[in-house]
Amino acid sequence: MSEPLLKVTDLHAWYGESHILHGVNLHVNEGETICILGRNGMGKTTTLRTIMGILRKRTGQMRFAGQDLMTMPLHRTAHTGLGFVPEERGIFATLNVEENLMLPPKVAEGGMSVEEIFRLFPNLKERRNSPGTKLSGGEQQMLAMARILRTGARCLLLDEPTEGLAPVIIDAIGEVLTELKSRGMTVVLVEQNFRFASRVADRFYLMDHGQMAMEFPVGDLEARREDLNQALGV
Protein backbone atom coordinates (compact mmCIF):
# COMPACT_ATOMS: atom_id res chain seq x y z
CA MET A 1 0.00 0.00 0.00
CA SER A 2 1.30 3.44 -0.90
CA GLU A 3 1.41 6.20 1.69
CA PRO A 4 -1.80 8.30 1.86
CA LEU A 5 -1.61 11.69 0.18
CA LEU A 6 -2.74 13.29 3.46
CA LYS A 7 -2.22 11.69 6.86
CA VAL A 8 -3.17 13.25 10.19
CA THR A 9 -2.12 11.51 13.41
CA ASP A 10 -3.02 12.39 17.02
CA LEU A 11 -3.81 15.99 16.10
CA HIS A 12 -4.64 18.36 18.97
CA ALA A 13 -5.51 22.02 18.44
CA TRP A 14 -6.48 25.00 20.57
CA TYR A 15 -8.21 28.35 20.16
CA GLY A 16 -6.49 30.25 22.93
CA GLU A 17 -7.03 28.13 26.03
CA SER A 18 -9.90 26.16 24.48
CA HIS A 19 -8.81 22.63 23.56
CA ILE A 20 -10.84 21.83 20.41
CA LEU A 21 -9.22 18.81 18.73
CA HIS A 22 -8.45 15.85 20.96
CA GLY A 23 -6.28 13.46 18.97
CA VAL A 24 -7.76 13.48 15.45
CA ASN A 25 -6.65 10.66 13.16
CA LEU A 26 -7.55 10.55 9.48
CA HIS A 27 -6.03 9.73 6.13
CA VAL A 28 -6.94 10.45 2.53
CA ASN A 29 -5.57 8.53 -0.43
CA GLU A 30 -4.77 10.29 -3.68
CA GLY A 31 -7.90 10.69 -5.82
CA GLU A 32 -10.19 9.86 -2.91
CA THR A 33 -13.03 11.96 -1.51
CA ILE A 34 -13.69 11.73 2.22
CA CYS A 35 -16.53 13.42 4.09
CA ILE A 36 -16.36 14.52 7.73
CA LEU A 37 -19.77 14.45 9.41
CA GLY A 38 -20.66 15.82 12.82
CA ARG A 39 -22.84 18.24 14.74
CA ASN A 40 -21.91 21.90 14.87
CA GLY A 41 -19.10 22.64 17.30
CA MET A 42 -17.53 19.18 17.13
CA GLY A 43 -14.29 20.38 15.46
CA LYS A 44 -14.90 19.79 11.75
CA THR A 45 -13.97 23.28 10.55
CA THR A 46 -11.13 23.43 13.06
CA THR A 47 -9.72 20.25 11.53
CA LEU A 48 -9.61 21.85 8.07
CA ARG A 49 -8.15 25.11 9.41
CA THR A 50 -5.47 23.21 11.32
CA ILE A 51 -4.50 21.08 8.32
CA MET A 52 -4.24 24.24 6.23
CA GLY A 53 -1.98 25.85 8.81
CA ILE A 54 -4.34 28.68 9.76
CA LEU A 55 -4.60 27.46 13.35
CA ARG A 56 -1.05 27.33 14.71
CA LYS A 57 -1.54 26.18 18.31
CA ARG A 58 -1.45 22.44 17.67
CA THR A 59 0.41 19.22 18.34
CA GLY A 60 0.57 15.88 16.54
CA GLN A 61 1.59 14.89 13.04
CA MET A 62 0.34 16.03 9.63
CA ARG A 63 1.92 14.99 6.36
CA PHE A 64 0.83 15.90 2.84
CA ALA A 65 2.52 14.52 -0.28
CA GLY A 66 5.47 13.45 1.86
CA GLN A 67 5.93 16.89 3.43
CA ASP A 68 5.68 17.75 7.12
CA LEU A 69 2.87 20.29 7.54
CA MET A 70 3.51 20.78 11.26
CA THR A 71 6.78 22.61 10.72
CA MET A 72 5.73 24.46 7.59
CA PRO A 73 5.04 28.22 7.67
CA LEU A 74 1.51 29.22 6.72
CA HIS A 75 2.51 30.95 3.49
CA ARG A 76 4.13 27.73 2.25
CA THR A 77 1.19 25.39 2.86
CA ALA A 78 -0.69 26.32 -0.33
CA HIS A 79 2.45 25.62 -2.34
CA THR A 80 2.22 21.95 -1.35
CA GLY A 81 -0.99 21.66 -3.41
CA LEU A 82 -3.52 22.04 -0.59
CA GLY A 83 -6.43 24.40 -1.31
CA PHE A 84 -9.00 25.56 1.25
CA VAL A 85 -12.51 26.77 0.38
CA PRO A 86 -13.89 28.19 3.66
CA GLU A 87 -17.56 28.33 4.52
CA GLU A 88 -17.48 32.13 4.21
CA ARG A 89 -16.12 31.67 0.65
CA GLY A 90 -13.68 34.60 0.65
CA ILE A 91 -14.30 36.03 -2.82
CA PHE A 92 -13.67 39.69 -3.67
CA ALA A 93 -17.16 41.18 -3.65
CA THR A 94 -16.32 44.35 -5.59
CA LEU A 95 -14.58 42.48 -8.43
CA ASN A 96 -16.44 40.67 -11.19
CA VAL A 97 -16.25 36.92 -11.74
CA GLU A 98 -13.49 37.06 -14.34
CA GLU A 99 -11.40 39.46 -12.24
CA ASN A 100 -11.76 37.15 -9.25
CA LEU A 101 -10.49 34.28 -11.38
CA MET A 102 -7.47 36.24 -12.61
CA LEU A 103 -6.19 37.04 -9.12
CA PRO A 104 -5.18 33.68 -7.58
CA PRO A 105 -1.49 32.85 -8.07
CA LYS A 106 -0.53 29.49 -9.51
CA VAL A 107 1.15 27.61 -6.68
CA ALA A 108 1.52 24.26 -8.45
CA GLU A 109 1.41 22.75 -11.92
CA GLY A 110 -1.92 21.99 -13.50
CA GLY A 111 -4.04 24.96 -12.51
CA MET A 112 -7.13 25.35 -14.69
CA SER A 113 -7.43 28.12 -17.24
CA VAL A 114 -10.34 30.55 -17.05
CA GLU A 115 -11.94 28.88 -20.06
CA GLU A 116 -11.63 25.45 -18.39
CA ILE A 117 -13.31 26.93 -15.32
CA PHE A 118 -16.15 28.28 -17.46
CA ARG A 119 -16.67 24.84 -19.03
CA LEU A 120 -16.82 23.32 -15.54
CA PHE A 121 -19.06 26.09 -14.15
CA PRO A 122 -21.40 27.31 -16.93
CA ASN A 123 -23.19 29.56 -14.41
CA LEU A 124 -19.98 31.53 -13.90
CA LYS A 125 -19.50 31.96 -17.63
CA GLU A 126 -22.94 33.54 -17.86
CA ARG A 127 -22.06 35.88 -14.99
CA ARG A 128 -18.43 36.56 -15.95
CA ASN A 129 -18.95 40.35 -15.86
CA SER A 130 -21.07 40.38 -12.69
CA PRO A 131 -19.52 41.68 -9.44
CA GLY A 132 -19.41 39.36 -6.44
CA THR A 133 -22.12 41.38 -4.71
CA LYS A 134 -24.56 40.46 -7.50
CA LEU A 135 -23.96 36.71 -7.36
CA SER A 136 -26.29 34.27 -5.64
CA GLY A 137 -25.00 32.21 -2.74
CA GLY A 138 -24.56 29.23 -5.05
CA GLU A 139 -22.66 31.27 -7.62
CA GLN A 140 -20.41 32.63 -4.88
CA GLN A 141 -19.70 29.06 -3.76
CA MET A 142 -18.84 28.04 -7.32
CA LEU A 143 -16.54 31.05 -7.66
CA ALA A 144 -14.78 30.24 -4.39
CA MET A 145 -14.12 26.68 -5.60
CA ALA A 146 -13.07 27.91 -9.04
CA ARG A 147 -10.51 30.31 -7.58
CA ILE A 148 -8.78 27.42 -5.78
CA LEU A 149 -8.84 25.26 -8.93
CA ARG A 150 -7.00 28.06 -10.72
CA THR A 151 -4.06 27.70 -8.33
CA GLY A 152 -3.18 24.12 -9.28
CA ALA A 153 -4.23 22.62 -5.95
CA ARG A 154 -4.38 18.81 -5.99
CA CYS A 155 -6.35 18.44 -2.74
CA LEU A 156 -9.41 20.54 -1.93
CA LEU A 157 -10.56 21.16 1.63
CA LEU A 158 -14.25 22.14 1.31
CA ASP A 159 -16.14 23.46 4.33
CA GLU A 160 -19.94 23.04 4.07
CA PRO A 161 -20.12 23.82 0.33
CA THR A 162 -23.88 23.18 0.02
CA GLU A 163 -25.15 24.92 3.16
CA GLY A 164 -28.14 27.14 2.42
CA LEU A 165 -28.09 26.50 -1.33
CA ALA A 166 -31.00 25.61 -3.63
CA PRO A 167 -31.25 21.95 -4.70
CA VAL A 168 -30.46 22.74 -8.34
CA ILE A 169 -27.20 24.43 -7.29
CA ILE A 170 -26.34 21.57 -4.93
CA ASP A 171 -26.77 19.18 -7.87
CA ALA A 172 -24.47 21.35 -10.00
CA ILE A 173 -21.76 21.35 -7.32
CA GLY A 174 -22.13 17.58 -7.03
CA GLU A 175 -21.56 17.25 -10.77
CA VAL A 176 -18.44 19.41 -10.50
CA LEU A 177 -17.02 17.27 -7.68
CA THR A 178 -17.76 14.12 -9.67
CA GLU A 179 -15.90 15.60 -12.65
CA LEU A 180 -12.96 16.63 -10.45
CA LYS A 181 -12.85 13.12 -9.00
CA SER A 182 -12.66 11.66 -12.51
CA ARG A 183 -9.61 13.90 -13.06
CA GLY A 184 -7.90 12.52 -9.96
CA MET A 185 -8.59 15.40 -7.56
CA THR A 186 -8.47 14.57 -3.84
CA VAL A 187 -11.19 16.13 -1.67
CA VAL A 188 -11.74 16.51 2.08
CA LEU A 189 -15.36 17.55 2.51
CA VAL A 190 -17.13 18.82 5.63
CA GLU A 191 -20.81 18.36 4.89
CA GLN A 192 -24.14 17.85 6.69
CA ASN A 193 -26.18 16.86 3.62
CA PHE A 194 -26.21 13.04 3.63
CA ARG A 195 -27.77 12.72 0.21
CA PHE A 196 -25.23 15.04 -1.40
CA ALA A 197 -22.26 13.49 0.40
CA SER A 198 -23.26 9.94 -0.51
CA ARG A 199 -23.05 10.90 -4.20
CA VAL A 200 -19.47 12.12 -4.04
CA ALA A 201 -17.69 10.56 -1.03
CA ASP A 202 -15.75 7.31 -0.90
CA ARG A 203 -15.42 7.21 2.89
CA PHE A 204 -16.93 8.96 5.89
CA TYR A 205 -15.64 10.05 9.26
CA LEU A 206 -18.01 10.93 12.09
CA MET A 207 -16.58 13.59 14.38
CA ASP A 208 -17.64 13.89 18.00
CA HIS A 209 -16.13 16.26 20.57
CA GLY A 210 -12.88 16.78 18.70
CA GLN A 211 -12.23 13.13 17.78
CA MET A 212 -13.11 10.77 14.97
CA ALA A 213 -15.71 8.48 16.53
CA MET A 214 -16.38 6.38 13.44
CA GLU A 215 -14.95 5.66 9.99
CA PHE A 216 -16.68 3.69 7.25
CA PRO A 217 -16.93 3.40 3.44
CA VAL A 218 -19.85 4.85 1.50
CA GLY A 219 -21.23 1.33 1.01
CA ASP A 220 -21.94 1.14 4.76
CA LEU A 221 -23.87 4.43 4.86
CA GLU A 222 -27.35 2.91 4.76
CA ALA A 223 -26.53 0.31 7.44
CA ARG A 224 -25.23 3.06 9.73
CA ARG A 225 -27.89 5.65 8.95
CA GLU A 226 -29.87 5.13 12.17
CA ASP A 227 -26.74 5.51 14.32
CA LEU A 228 -25.70 8.56 12.32
CA ASN A 229 -29.13 10.16 12.62
CA GLN A 230 -28.92 9.75 16.36
CA ALA A 231 -25.36 11.05 16.54
CA LEU A 232 -26.15 14.03 14.33
CA GLY A 233 -29.55 14.80 15.84
CA VAL A 234 -31.26 14.49 12.45
PDB file of C-alpha atoms in Angstrom:
ATOM      1  CA  MET A   1       0.000   0.000   0.000  1.00  0.00           C
ATOM      2  CA  SER A   2       1.304   3.439  -0.902  1.00  0.00           C
ATOM      3  CA  GLU A   3       1.408   6.198   1.686  1.00  0.00           C
ATOM      4  CA  PRO A   4      -1.802   8.301   1.860  1.00  0.00           C
ATOM      5  CA  LEU A   5      -1.611  11.685   0.184  1.00  0.00           C
ATOM      6  CA  LEU A   6      -2.736  13.288   3.456  1.00  0.00           C
ATOM      7  CA  LYS A   7      -2.217  11.695   6.860  1.00  0.00           C
ATOM      8  CA  VAL A   8      -3.167  13.249  10.190  1.00  0.00           C
ATOM      9  CA  THR A   9      -2.116  11.506  13.412  1.00  0.00           C
ATOM     10  CA  ASP A  10      -3.023  12.395  17.016  1.00  0.00           C
ATOM     11  CA  LEU A  11      -3.809  15.995  16.103  1.00  0.00           C
ATOM     12  CA  HIS A  12      -4.642  18.360  18.965  1.00  0.00           C
ATOM     13  CA  ALA A  13      -5.507  22.019  18.437  1.00  0.00           C
ATOM     14  CA  TRP A  14      -6.476  25.001  20.570  1.00  0.00           C
ATOM     15  CA  TYR A  15      -8.209  28.348  20.157  1.00  0.00           C
ATOM     16  CA  GLY A  16      -6.489  30.252  22.931  1.00  0.00           C
ATOM     17  CA  GLU A  17      -7.029  28.127  26.031  1.00  0.00           C
ATOM     18  CA  SER A  18      -9.898  26.157  24.482  1.00  0.00           C
ATOM     19  CA  HIS A  19      -8.809  22.626  23.556  1.00  0.00           C
ATOM     20  CA  ILE A  20     -10.844  21.834  20.408  1.00  0.00           C
ATOM     21  CA  LEU A  21      -9.221  18.809  18.725  1.00  0.00           C
ATOM     22  CA  HIS A  22      -8.454  15.845  20.962  1.00  0.00           C
ATOM     23  CA  GLY A  23      -6.282  13.461  18.969  1.00  0.00           C
ATOM     24  CA  VAL A  24      -7.756  13.478  15.452  1.00  0.00           C
ATOM     25  CA  ASN A  25      -6.645  10.659  13.156  1.00  0.00           C
ATOM     26  CA  LEU A  26      -7.551  10.552   9.484  1.00  0.00           C
ATOM     27  CA  HIS A  27      -6.029   9.725   6.132  1.00  0.00           C
ATOM     28  CA  VAL A  28      -6.938  10.455   2.526  1.00  0.00           C
ATOM     29  CA  ASN A  29      -5.573   8.529  -0.434  1.00  0.00           C
ATOM     30  CA  GLU A  30      -4.766  10.286  -3.675  1.00  0.00           C
ATOM     31  CA  GLY A  31      -7.898  10.686  -5.817  1.00  0.00           C
ATOM     32  CA  GLU A  32     -10.191   9.862  -2.906  1.00  0.00           C
ATOM     33  CA  THR A  33     -13.030  11.962  -1.508  1.00  0.00           C
ATOM     34  CA  ILE A  34     -13.686  11.733   2.219  1.00  0.00           C
ATOM     35  CA  CYS A  35     -16.525  13.420   4.091  1.00  0.00           C
ATOM     36  CA  ILE A  36     -16.362  14.522   7.730  1.00  0.00           C
ATOM     37  CA  LEU A  37     -19.766  14.450   9.405  1.00  0.00           C
ATOM     38  CA  GLY A  38     -20.661  15.819  12.819  1.00  0.00           C
ATOM     39  CA  ARG A  39     -22.845  18.239  14.735  1.00  0.00           C
ATOM     40  CA  ASN A  40     -21.913  21.896  14.868  1.00  0.00           C
ATOM     41  CA  GLY A  41     -19.105  22.637  17.304  1.00  0.00           C
ATOM     42  CA  MET A  42     -17.529  19.175  17.128  1.00  0.00           C
ATOM     43  CA  GLY A  43     -14.295  20.377  15.459  1.00  0.00           C
ATOM     44  CA  LYS A  44     -14.895  19.788  11.747  1.00  0.00           C
ATOM     45  CA  THR A  45     -13.975  23.282  10.546  1.00  0.00           C
ATOM     46  CA  THR A  46     -11.133  23.429  13.063  1.00  0.00           C
ATOM     47  CA  THR A  47      -9.723  20.250  11.526  1.00  0.00           C
ATOM     48  CA  LEU A  48      -9.614  21.853   8.069  1.00  0.00           C
ATOM     49  CA  ARG A  49      -8.147  25.105   9.408  1.00  0.00           C
ATOM     50  CA  THR A  50      -5.471  23.207  11.320  1.00  0.00           C
ATOM     51  CA  ILE A  51      -4.505  21.081   8.321  1.00  0.00           C
ATOM     52  CA  MET A  52      -4.240  24.240   6.229  1.00  0.00           C
ATOM     53  CA  GLY A  53      -1.976  25.845   8.812  1.00  0.00           C
ATOM     54  CA  ILE A  54      -4.336  28.681   9.756  1.00  0.00           C
ATOM     55  CA  LEU A  55      -4.603  27.460  13.348  1.00  0.00           C
ATOM     56  CA  ARG A  56      -1.052  27.326  14.713  1.00  0.00           C
ATOM     57  CA  LYS A  57      -1.543  26.179  18.310  1.00  0.00           C
ATOM     58  CA  ARG A  58      -1.453  22.444  17.667  1.00  0.00           C
ATOM     59  CA  THR A  59       0.414  19.220  18.338  1.00  0.00           C
ATOM     60  CA  GLY A  60       0.566  15.876  16.545  1.00  0.00           C
ATOM     61  CA  GLN A  61       1.594  14.887  13.044  1.00  0.00           C
ATOM     62  CA  MET A  62       0.345  16.026   9.631  1.00  0.00           C
ATOM     63  CA  ARG A  63       1.922  14.994   6.357  1.00  0.00           C
ATOM     64  CA  PHE A  64       0.830  15.902   2.844  1.00  0.00           C
ATOM     65  CA  ALA A  65       2.517  14.523  -0.283  1.00  0.00           C
ATOM     66  CA  GLY A  66       5.469  13.449   1.855  1.00  0.00           C
ATOM     67  CA  GLN A  67       5.931  16.890   3.431  1.00  0.00           C
ATOM     68  CA  ASP A  68       5.676  17.748   7.118  1.00  0.00           C
ATOM     69  CA  LEU A  69       2.869  20.293   7.539  1.00  0.00           C
ATOM     70  CA  MET A  70       3.512  20.777  11.265  1.00  0.00           C
ATOM     71  CA  THR A  71       6.782  22.611  10.721  1.00  0.00           C
ATOM     72  CA  MET A  72       5.725  24.459   7.589  1.00  0.00           C
ATOM     73  CA  PRO A  73       5.044  28.225   7.672  1.00  0.00           C
ATOM     74  CA  LEU A  74       1.506  29.216   6.724  1.00  0.00           C
ATOM     75  CA  HIS A  75       2.508  30.946   3.494  1.00  0.00           C
ATOM     76  CA  ARG A  76       4.129  27.733   2.248  1.00  0.00           C
ATOM     77  CA  THR A  77       1.190  25.393   2.858  1.00  0.00           C
ATOM     78  CA  ALA A  78      -0.688  26.322  -0.327  1.00  0.00           C
ATOM     79  CA  HIS A  79       2.447  25.617  -2.344  1.00  0.00           C
ATOM     80  CA  THR A  80       2.220  21.949  -1.355  1.00  0.00           C
ATOM     81  CA  GLY A  81      -0.988  21.662  -3.414  1.00  0.00           C
ATOM     82  CA  LEU A  82      -3.525  22.043  -0.591  1.00  0.00           C
ATOM     83  CA  GLY A  83      -6.428  24.397  -1.313  1.00  0.00           C
ATOM     84  CA  PHE A  84      -8.998  25.562   1.246  1.00  0.00           C
ATOM     85  CA  VAL A  85     -12.512  26.773   0.377  1.00  0.00           C
ATOM     86  CA  PRO A  86     -13.888  28.190   3.659  1.00  0.00           C
ATOM     87  CA  GLU A  87     -17.562  28.328   4.524  1.00  0.00           C
ATOM     88  CA  GLU A  88     -17.481  32.135   4.211  1.00  0.00           C
ATOM     89  CA  ARG A  89     -16.120  31.670   0.646  1.00  0.00           C
ATOM     90  CA  GLY A  90     -13.682  34.597   0.650  1.00  0.00           C
ATOM     91  CA  ILE A  91     -14.303  36.028  -2.818  1.00  0.00           C
ATOM     92  CA  PHE A  92     -13.666  39.690  -3.673  1.00  0.00           C
ATOM     93  CA  ALA A  93     -17.157  41.175  -3.648  1.00  0.00           C
ATOM     94  CA  THR A  94     -16.318  44.351  -5.586  1.00  0.00           C
ATOM     95  CA  LEU A  95     -14.584  42.477  -8.432  1.00  0.00           C
ATOM     96  CA  ASN A  96     -16.440  40.668 -11.190  1.00  0.00           C
ATOM     97  CA  VAL A  97     -16.245  36.921 -11.743  1.00  0.00           C
ATOM     98  CA  GLU A  98     -13.489  37.062 -14.339  1.00  0.00           C
ATOM     99  CA  GLU A  99     -11.405  39.458 -12.243  1.00  0.00           C
ATOM    100  CA  ASN A 100     -11.756  37.146  -9.246  1.00  0.00           C
ATOM    101  CA  LEU A 101     -10.485  34.280 -11.380  1.00  0.00           C
ATOM    102  CA  MET A 102      -7.474  36.239 -12.610  1.00  0.00           C
ATOM    103  CA  LEU A 103      -6.191  37.039  -9.116  1.00  0.00           C
ATOM    104  CA  PRO A 104      -5.175  33.679  -7.576  1.00  0.00           C
ATOM    105  CA  PRO A 105      -1.489  32.854  -8.073  1.00  0.00           C
ATOM    106  CA  LYS A 106      -0.525  29.489  -9.510  1.00  0.00           C
ATOM    107  CA  VAL A 107       1.148  27.613  -6.682  1.00  0.00           C
ATOM    108  CA  ALA A 108       1.523  24.264  -8.453  1.00  0.00           C
ATOM    109  CA  GLU A 109       1.411  22.749 -11.916  1.00  0.00           C
ATOM    110  CA  GLY A 110      -1.923  21.987 -13.502  1.00  0.00           C
ATOM    111  CA  GLY A 111      -4.043  24.964 -12.508  1.00  0.00           C
ATOM    112  CA  MET A 112      -7.128  25.346 -14.691  1.00  0.00           C
ATOM    113  CA  SER A 113      -7.427  28.116 -17.241  1.00  0.00           C
ATOM    114  CA  VAL A 114     -10.335  30.551 -17.048  1.00  0.00           C
ATOM    115  CA  GLU A 115     -11.935  28.878 -20.061  1.00  0.00           C
ATOM    116  CA  GLU A 116     -11.634  25.452 -18.385  1.00  0.00           C
ATOM    117  CA  ILE A 117     -13.313  26.934 -15.320  1.00  0.00           C
ATOM    118  CA  PHE A 118     -16.148  28.282 -17.459  1.00  0.00           C
ATOM    119  CA  ARG A 119     -16.665  24.839 -19.030  1.00  0.00           C
ATOM    120  CA  LEU A 120     -16.819  23.322 -15.543  1.00  0.00           C
ATOM    121  CA  PHE A 121     -19.060  26.091 -14.148  1.00  0.00           C
ATOM    122  CA  PRO A 122     -21.396  27.313 -16.930  1.00  0.00           C
ATOM    123  CA  ASN A 123     -23.185  29.559 -14.405  1.00  0.00           C
ATOM    124  CA  LEU A 124     -19.979  31.525 -13.902  1.00  0.00           C
ATOM    125  CA  LYS A 125     -19.496  31.962 -17.626  1.00  0.00           C
ATOM    126  CA  GLU A 126     -22.943  33.537 -17.863  1.00  0.00           C
ATOM    127  CA  ARG A 127     -22.056  35.880 -14.991  1.00  0.00           C
ATOM    128  CA  ARG A 128     -18.430  36.560 -15.953  1.00  0.00           C
ATOM    129  CA  ASN A 129     -18.947  40.350 -15.859  1.00  0.00           C
ATOM    130  CA  SER A 130     -21.066  40.381 -12.690  1.00  0.00           C
ATOM    131  CA  PRO A 131     -19.523  41.683  -9.439  1.00  0.00           C
ATOM    132  CA  GLY A 132     -19.410  39.361  -6.441  1.00  0.00           C
ATOM    133  CA  THR A 133     -22.117  41.380  -4.711  1.00  0.00           C
ATOM    134  CA  LYS A 134     -24.564  40.462  -7.496  1.00  0.00           C
ATOM    135  CA  LEU A 135     -23.959  36.707  -7.364  1.00  0.00           C
ATOM    136  CA  SER A 136     -26.289  34.274  -5.639  1.00  0.00           C
ATOM    137  CA  GLY A 137     -24.995  32.213  -2.738  1.00  0.00           C
ATOM    138  CA  GLY A 138     -24.559  29.230  -5.053  1.00  0.00           C
ATOM    139  CA  GLU A 139     -22.655  31.266  -7.623  1.00  0.00           C
ATOM    140  CA  GLN A 140     -20.409  32.635  -4.880  1.00  0.00           C
ATOM    141  CA  GLN A 141     -19.696  29.057  -3.761  1.00  0.00           C
ATOM    142  CA  MET A 142     -18.837  28.040  -7.323  1.00  0.00           C
ATOM    143  CA  LEU A 143     -16.540  31.048  -7.662  1.00  0.00           C
ATOM    144  CA  ALA A 144     -14.782  30.236  -4.392  1.00  0.00           C
ATOM    145  CA  MET A 145     -14.122  26.682  -5.601  1.00  0.00           C
ATOM    146  CA  ALA A 146     -13.069  27.911  -9.038  1.00  0.00           C
ATOM    147  CA  ARG A 147     -10.506  30.312  -7.583  1.00  0.00           C
ATOM    148  CA  ILE A 148      -8.775  27.416  -5.781  1.00  0.00           C
ATOM    149  CA  LEU A 149      -8.841  25.262  -8.929  1.00  0.00           C
ATOM    150  CA  ARG A 150      -7.001  28.065 -10.724  1.00  0.00           C
ATOM    151  CA  THR A 151      -4.060  27.700  -8.327  1.00  0.00           C
ATOM    152  CA  GLY A 152      -3.180  24.120  -9.280  1.00  0.00           C
ATOM    153  CA  ALA A 153      -4.229  22.618  -5.949  1.00  0.00           C
ATOM    154  CA  ARG A 154      -4.377  18.814  -5.994  1.00  0.00           C
ATOM    155  CA  CYS A 155      -6.347  18.438  -2.744  1.00  0.00           C
ATOM    156  CA  LEU A 156      -9.413  20.541  -1.934  1.00  0.00           C
ATOM    157  CA  LEU A 157     -10.560  21.160   1.629  1.00  0.00           C
ATOM    158  CA  LEU A 158     -14.251  22.140   1.309  1.00  0.00           C
ATOM    159  CA  ASP A 159     -16.139  23.465   4.327  1.00  0.00           C
ATOM    160  CA  GLU A 160     -19.940  23.044   4.069  1.00  0.00           C
ATOM    161  CA  PRO A 161     -20.121  23.823   0.331  1.00  0.00           C
ATOM    162  CA  THR A 162     -23.878  23.185   0.022  1.00  0.00           C
ATOM    163  CA  GLU A 163     -25.150  24.924   3.156  1.00  0.00           C
ATOM    164  CA  GLY A 164     -28.140  27.142   2.423  1.00  0.00           C
ATOM    165  CA  LEU A 165     -28.094  26.499  -1.328  1.00  0.00           C
ATOM    166  CA  ALA A 166     -30.997  25.614  -3.631  1.00  0.00           C
ATOM    167  CA  PRO A 167     -31.254  21.948  -4.696  1.00  0.00           C
ATOM    168  CA  VAL A 168     -30.458  22.737  -8.344  1.00  0.00           C
ATOM    169  CA  ILE A 169     -27.199  24.432  -7.286  1.00  0.00           C
ATOM    170  CA  ILE A 170     -26.341  21.571  -4.925  1.00  0.00           C
ATOM    171  CA  ASP A 171     -26.770  19.184  -7.866  1.00  0.00           C
ATOM    172  CA  ALA A 172     -24.470  21.347 -10.003  1.00  0.00           C
ATOM    173  CA  ILE A 173     -21.763  21.355  -7.322  1.00  0.00           C
ATOM    174  CA  GLY A 174     -22.126  17.580  -7.031  1.00  0.00           C
ATOM    175  CA  GLU A 175     -21.557  17.248 -10.766  1.00  0.00           C
ATOM    176  CA  VAL A 176     -18.436  19.413 -10.501  1.00  0.00           C
ATOM    177  CA  LEU A 177     -17.021  17.272  -7.680  1.00  0.00           C
ATOM    178  CA  THR A 178     -17.762  14.117  -9.669  1.00  0.00           C
ATOM    179  CA  GLU A 179     -15.897  15.597 -12.645  1.00  0.00           C
ATOM    180  CA  LEU A 180     -12.956  16.625 -10.455  1.00  0.00           C
ATOM    181  CA  LYS A 181     -12.849  13.120  -8.998  1.00  0.00           C
ATOM    182  CA  SER A 182     -12.659  11.664 -12.509  1.00  0.00           C
ATOM    183  CA  ARG A 183      -9.614  13.898 -13.060  1.00  0.00           C
ATOM    184  CA  GLY A 184      -7.899  12.517  -9.956  1.00  0.00           C
ATOM    185  CA  MET A 185      -8.594  15.395  -7.559  1.00  0.00           C
ATOM    186  CA  THR A 186      -8.467  14.575  -3.838  1.00  0.00           C
ATOM    187  CA  VAL A 187     -11.186  16.128  -1.670  1.00  0.00           C
ATOM    188  CA  VAL A 188     -11.735  16.508   2.078  1.00  0.00           C
ATOM    189  CA  LEU A 189     -15.356  17.546   2.514  1.00  0.00           C
ATOM    190  CA  VAL A 190     -17.128  18.820   5.626  1.00  0.00           C
ATOM    191  CA  GLU A 191     -20.814  18.359   4.892  1.00  0.00           C
ATOM    192  CA  GLN A 192     -24.138  17.851   6.687  1.00  0.00           C
ATOM    193  CA  ASN A 193     -26.175  16.860   3.621  1.00  0.00           C
ATOM    194  CA  PHE A 194     -26.214  13.039   3.630  1.00  0.00           C
ATOM    195  CA  ARG A 195     -27.769  12.725   0.208  1.00  0.00           C
ATOM    196  CA  PHE A 196     -25.232  15.043  -1.398  1.00  0.00           C
ATOM    197  CA  ALA A 197     -22.255  13.489   0.403  1.00  0.00           C
ATOM    198  CA  SER A 198     -23.263   9.942  -0.513  1.00  0.00           C
ATOM    199  CA  ARG A 199     -23.052  10.900  -4.203  1.00  0.00           C
ATOM    200  CA  VAL A 200     -19.467  12.121  -4.043  1.00  0.00           C
ATOM    201  CA  ALA A 201     -17.694  10.558  -1.027  1.00  0.00           C
ATOM    202  CA  ASP A 202     -15.750   7.306  -0.898  1.00  0.00           C
ATOM    203  CA  ARG A 203     -15.417   7.214   2.887  1.00  0.00           C
ATOM    204  CA  PHE A 204     -16.934   8.956   5.886  1.00  0.00           C
ATOM    205  CA  TYR A 205     -15.637  10.046   9.261  1.00  0.00           C
ATOM    206  CA  LEU A 206     -18.006  10.933  12.093  1.00  0.00           C
ATOM    207  CA  MET A 207     -16.576  13.593  14.379  1.00  0.00           C
ATOM    208  CA  ASP A 208     -17.645  13.888  18.002  1.00  0.00           C
ATOM    209  CA  HIS A 209     -16.127  16.263  20.573  1.00  0.00           C
ATOM    210  CA  GLY A 210     -12.877  16.779  18.702  1.00  0.00           C
ATOM    211  CA  GLN A 211     -12.226  13.129  17.782  1.00  0.00           C
ATOM    212  CA  MET A 212     -13.110  10.770  14.972  1.00  0.00           C
ATOM    213  CA  ALA A 213     -15.707   8.477  16.526  1.00  0.00           C
ATOM    214  CA  MET A 214     -16.385   6.376  13.441  1.00  0.00           C
ATOM    215  CA  GLU A 215     -14.947   5.656   9.990  1.00  0.00           C
ATOM    216  CA  PHE A 216     -16.680   3.693   7.252  1.00  0.00           C
ATOM    217  CA  PRO A 217     -16.932   3.402   3.436  1.00  0.00           C
ATOM    218  CA  VAL A 218     -19.854   4.850   1.504  1.00  0.00           C
ATOM    219  CA  GLY A 219     -21.232   1.330   1.006  1.00  0.00           C
ATOM    220  CA  ASP A 220     -21.943   1.143   4.760  1.00  0.00           C
ATOM    221  CA  LEU A 221     -23.871   4.430   4.865  1.00  0.00           C
ATOM    222  CA  GLU A 222     -27.347   2.906   4.755  1.00  0.00           C
ATOM    223  CA  ALA A 223     -26.534   0.314   7.435  1.00  0.00           C
ATOM    224  CA  ARG A 224     -25.233   3.065   9.726  1.00  0.00           C
ATOM    225  CA  ARG A 225     -27.890   5.654   8.954  1.00  0.00           C
ATOM    226  CA  GLU A 226     -29.874   5.132  12.174  1.00  0.00           C
ATOM    227  CA  ASP A 227     -26.743   5.505  14.319  1.00  0.00           C
ATOM    228  CA  LEU A 228     -25.704   8.556  12.316  1.00  0.00           C
ATOM    229  CA  ASN A 229     -29.134  10.162  12.617  1.00  0.00           C
ATOM    230  CA  GLN A 230     -28.923   9.747  16.364  1.00  0.00           C
ATOM    231  CA  ALA A 231     -25.362  11.052  16.537  1.00  0.00           C
ATOM    232  CA  LEU A 232     -26.148  14.035  14.334  1.00  0.00           C
ATOM    233  CA  GLY A 233     -29.551  14.801  15.839  1.00  0.00           C
ATOM    234  CA  VAL A 234     -31.257  14.486  12.448  1.00  0.00           C
TER     235      VAL A 234
END
